[in-house]
Coordinates of C-alpha atoms in Angstrom, one line a residue:
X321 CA 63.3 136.4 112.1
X322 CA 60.8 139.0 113.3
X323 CA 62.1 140.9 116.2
X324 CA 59.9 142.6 118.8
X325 CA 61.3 146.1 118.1
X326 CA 59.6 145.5 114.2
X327 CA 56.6 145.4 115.9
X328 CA 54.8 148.7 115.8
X329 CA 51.2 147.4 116.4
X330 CA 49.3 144.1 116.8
X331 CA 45.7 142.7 117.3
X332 CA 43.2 139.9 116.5
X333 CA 42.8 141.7 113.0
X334 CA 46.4 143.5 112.4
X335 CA 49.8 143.5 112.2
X336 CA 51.7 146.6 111.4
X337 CA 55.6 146.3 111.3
X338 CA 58.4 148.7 110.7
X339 CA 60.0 147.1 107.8
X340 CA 64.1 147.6 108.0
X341 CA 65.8 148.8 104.3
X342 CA 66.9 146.0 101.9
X343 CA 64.2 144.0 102.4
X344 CA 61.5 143.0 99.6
X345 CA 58.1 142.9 101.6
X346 CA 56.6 140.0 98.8
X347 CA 58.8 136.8 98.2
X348 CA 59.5 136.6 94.4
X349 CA 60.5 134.1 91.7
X350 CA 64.5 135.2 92.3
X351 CA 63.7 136.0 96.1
X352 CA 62.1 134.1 99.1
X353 CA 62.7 133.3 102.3
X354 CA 64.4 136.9 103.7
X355 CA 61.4 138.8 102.8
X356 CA 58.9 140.5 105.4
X357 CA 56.0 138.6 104.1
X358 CA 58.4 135.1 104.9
X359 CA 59.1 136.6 108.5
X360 CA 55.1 137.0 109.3
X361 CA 55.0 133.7 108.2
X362 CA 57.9 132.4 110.6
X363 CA 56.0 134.6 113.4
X364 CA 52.8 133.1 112.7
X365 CA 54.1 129.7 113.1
X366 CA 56.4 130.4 115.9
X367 CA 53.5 131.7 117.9
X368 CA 50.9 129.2 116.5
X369 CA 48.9 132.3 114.9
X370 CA 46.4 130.9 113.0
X371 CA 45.9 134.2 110.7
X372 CA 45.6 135.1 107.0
X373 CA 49.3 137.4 105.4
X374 CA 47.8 140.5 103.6
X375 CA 50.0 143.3 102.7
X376 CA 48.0 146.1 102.8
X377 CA 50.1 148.7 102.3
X378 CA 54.1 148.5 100.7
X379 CA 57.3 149.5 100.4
X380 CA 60.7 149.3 97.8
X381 CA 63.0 147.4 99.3
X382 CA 65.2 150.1 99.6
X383 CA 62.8 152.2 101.9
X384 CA 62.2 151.5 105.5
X385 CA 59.3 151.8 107.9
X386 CA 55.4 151.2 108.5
X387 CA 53.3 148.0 106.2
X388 CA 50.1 146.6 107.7
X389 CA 49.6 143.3 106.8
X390 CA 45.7 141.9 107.5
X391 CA 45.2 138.8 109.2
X392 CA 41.7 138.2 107.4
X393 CA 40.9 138.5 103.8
X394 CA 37.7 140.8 104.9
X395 CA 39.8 143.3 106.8
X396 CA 42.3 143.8 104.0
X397 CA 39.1 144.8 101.9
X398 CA 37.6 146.9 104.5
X399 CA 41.1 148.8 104.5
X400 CA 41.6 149.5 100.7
X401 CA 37.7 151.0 101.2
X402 CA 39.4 153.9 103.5
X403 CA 42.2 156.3 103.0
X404 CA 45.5 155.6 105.1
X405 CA 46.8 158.9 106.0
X406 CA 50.6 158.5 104.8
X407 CA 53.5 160.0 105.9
X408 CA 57.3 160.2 105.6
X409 CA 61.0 161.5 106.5
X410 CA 63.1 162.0 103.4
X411 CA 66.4 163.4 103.0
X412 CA 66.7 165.6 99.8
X413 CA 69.7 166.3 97.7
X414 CA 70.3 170.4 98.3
X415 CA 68.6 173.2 99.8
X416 CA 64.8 173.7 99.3
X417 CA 64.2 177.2 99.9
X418 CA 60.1 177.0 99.9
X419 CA 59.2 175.4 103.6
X420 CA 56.4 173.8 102.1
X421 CA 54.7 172.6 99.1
X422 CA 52.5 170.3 96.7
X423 CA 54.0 168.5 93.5
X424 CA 51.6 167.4 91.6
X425 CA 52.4 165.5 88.0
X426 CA 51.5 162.0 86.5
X427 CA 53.7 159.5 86.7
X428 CA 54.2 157.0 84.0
X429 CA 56.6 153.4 83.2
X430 CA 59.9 154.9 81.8
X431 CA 60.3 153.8 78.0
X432 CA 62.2 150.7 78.2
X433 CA 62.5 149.8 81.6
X434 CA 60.0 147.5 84.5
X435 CA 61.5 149.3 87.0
X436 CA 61.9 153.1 86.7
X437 CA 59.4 155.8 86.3
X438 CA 58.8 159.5 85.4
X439 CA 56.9 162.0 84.9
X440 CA 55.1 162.0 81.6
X441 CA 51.7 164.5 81.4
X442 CA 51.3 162.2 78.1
X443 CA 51.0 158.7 79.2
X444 CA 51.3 158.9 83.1
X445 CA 48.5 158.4 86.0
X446 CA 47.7 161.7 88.2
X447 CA 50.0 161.7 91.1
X448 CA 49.9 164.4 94.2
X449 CA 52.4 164.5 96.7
X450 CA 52.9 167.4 99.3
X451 CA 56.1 168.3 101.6
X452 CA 57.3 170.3 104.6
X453 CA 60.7 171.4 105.7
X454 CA 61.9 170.0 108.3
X455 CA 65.3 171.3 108.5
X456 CA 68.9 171.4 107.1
X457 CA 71.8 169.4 107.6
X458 CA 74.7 169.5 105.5
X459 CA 73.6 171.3 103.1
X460 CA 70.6 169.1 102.2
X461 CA 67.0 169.2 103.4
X462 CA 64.7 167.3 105.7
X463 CA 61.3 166.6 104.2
X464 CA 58.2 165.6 105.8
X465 CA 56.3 164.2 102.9
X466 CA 52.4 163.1 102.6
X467 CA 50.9 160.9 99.8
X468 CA 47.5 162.2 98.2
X469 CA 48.4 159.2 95.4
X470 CA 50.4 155.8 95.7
X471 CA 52.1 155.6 92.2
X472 CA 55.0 153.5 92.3
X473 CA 58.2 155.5 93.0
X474 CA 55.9 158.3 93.8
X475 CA 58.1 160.6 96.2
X476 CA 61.5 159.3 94.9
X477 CA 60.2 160.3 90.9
X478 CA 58.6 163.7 92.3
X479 CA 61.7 165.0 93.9
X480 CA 63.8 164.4 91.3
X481 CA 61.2 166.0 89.4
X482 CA 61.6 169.0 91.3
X483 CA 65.5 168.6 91.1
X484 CA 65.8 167.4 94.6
X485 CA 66.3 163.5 94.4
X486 CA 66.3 161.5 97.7
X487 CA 70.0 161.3 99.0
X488 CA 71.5 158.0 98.4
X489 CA 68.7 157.2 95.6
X490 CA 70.7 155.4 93.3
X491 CA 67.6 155.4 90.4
X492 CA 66.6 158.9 90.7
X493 CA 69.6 160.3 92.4
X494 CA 73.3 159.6 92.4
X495 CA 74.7 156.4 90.7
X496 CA 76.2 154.3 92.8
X497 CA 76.3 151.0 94.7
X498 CA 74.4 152.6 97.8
X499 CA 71.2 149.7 99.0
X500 CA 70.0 152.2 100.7
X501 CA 67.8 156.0 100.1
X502 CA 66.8 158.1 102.4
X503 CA 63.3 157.6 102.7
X504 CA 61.2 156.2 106.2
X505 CA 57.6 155.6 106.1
X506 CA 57.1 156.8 109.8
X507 CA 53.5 157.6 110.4
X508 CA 50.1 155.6 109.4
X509 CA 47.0 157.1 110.5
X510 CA 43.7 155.3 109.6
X511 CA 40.5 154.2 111.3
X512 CA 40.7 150.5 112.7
X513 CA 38.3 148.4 110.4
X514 CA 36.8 146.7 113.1
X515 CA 37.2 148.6 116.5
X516 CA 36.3 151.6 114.2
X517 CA 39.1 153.4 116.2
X518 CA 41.2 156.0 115.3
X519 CA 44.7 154.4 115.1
X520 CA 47.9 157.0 114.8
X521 CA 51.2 154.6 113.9
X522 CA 54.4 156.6 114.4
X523 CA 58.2 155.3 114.3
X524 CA 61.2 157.5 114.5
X525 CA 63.9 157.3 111.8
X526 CA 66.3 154.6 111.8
X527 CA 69.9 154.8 112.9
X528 CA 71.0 154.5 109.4
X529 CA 69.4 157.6 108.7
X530 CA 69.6 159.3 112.2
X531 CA 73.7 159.0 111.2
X532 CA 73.2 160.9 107.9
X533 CA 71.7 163.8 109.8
X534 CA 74.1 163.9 113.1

């Protein structure tokens, strides 16, 4: 069930929610039901919402915060005519000494998997991704991360790239049985489709991660 705290915005025209880890955001063939596109669905009917579900914007399972959803078909297309300023809070394995900077390299379908990716300057799609130190704890480093791109994977395959995988990223990381990388989609920024307002999304990271920190 959708809980008021998911809520990070809402209008005639939007929905923006802060989506908790573990949770697909599309029902699948294997998966429906528990997913966030299922709990709009539930809201919708709950509150006799006669609206339209269109992810705009998404995120792995494994990584929390901000997806709009559009409650008309025309707003979703009026939104993927703009560019949604993108922002996150990752946790990266070690120390990175530079405060900021901008990784840029194309990012490709690892040979035999539908899952992973990489960076191939062969076969992969042009990818930018920038990031500013945050701060340190425990010997690992706070980013604050911005998307130029949306390739799949995008900030998880660019740390590692860099040789700094997200903590607790058990594809590009550490092995292990961990559901859960440290990685929050906190802040959307983007001008309202209809209103033509400047909207400025923020949420703060979840206590999940705030433990890792503190």
């Amino acid at each position: 069930m959708l809980t008021p705290d998911m809520i990070a915005y809402e209008d005639d025209f939007l929905l923006v929610l802060d989506k908790p880890a573990g949770m697909l955001v599309h029902p699948t063939v294997s998966e429906r039901g528990a997913t966030l596109y299922d709990y709009v669905k539930d809201y919708y009917e709950r509150r006799s919402i006669t609206a339209d579900i269109h992810p705009v914007s998404r995120l792995d399972r494994n990584t929390s915060g901000l997806v709009i959803f559009a409650k008309e078909p025309i707003v979703q297309f009026w939104l993927s005519q703009q560019e949604v300023d993108k922002e996150y809070l990752a946790l990266a394995q070690g120390r990175l000494e530079q405060t900021q900077g901008i990784i840029e390299a194309p990012i490709a379908r690892k040979d035999g998997s539908i899952i992973e990716r990489c960076v191939d300057y062969e076969r992969g799609k042009y990818a930018k991704t920038a990031y500013e130190v945050l701060g340190y704890y425990d010997g690992n480093t706070l980013l604050r991360v911005r998307l130029y791109t949306g390739r799949t994977h995008q900030i998880r395959v660019h740390l590692a790239h860099i040789g700094h995988p997200l903590v607790d990223d058990n594809l590009y990381g550490t092995p292990g049985p961990q559901s859960r990388h440290a990685l929050h989609a906190y802040r959307l920024a983007f001008k309202h489709p209809v209103s033509d307002d400047f909207l400025e999304i923020t949420r703060i990271l979840p206590a999940d991660l705030r433990k890792i920190l503190y």
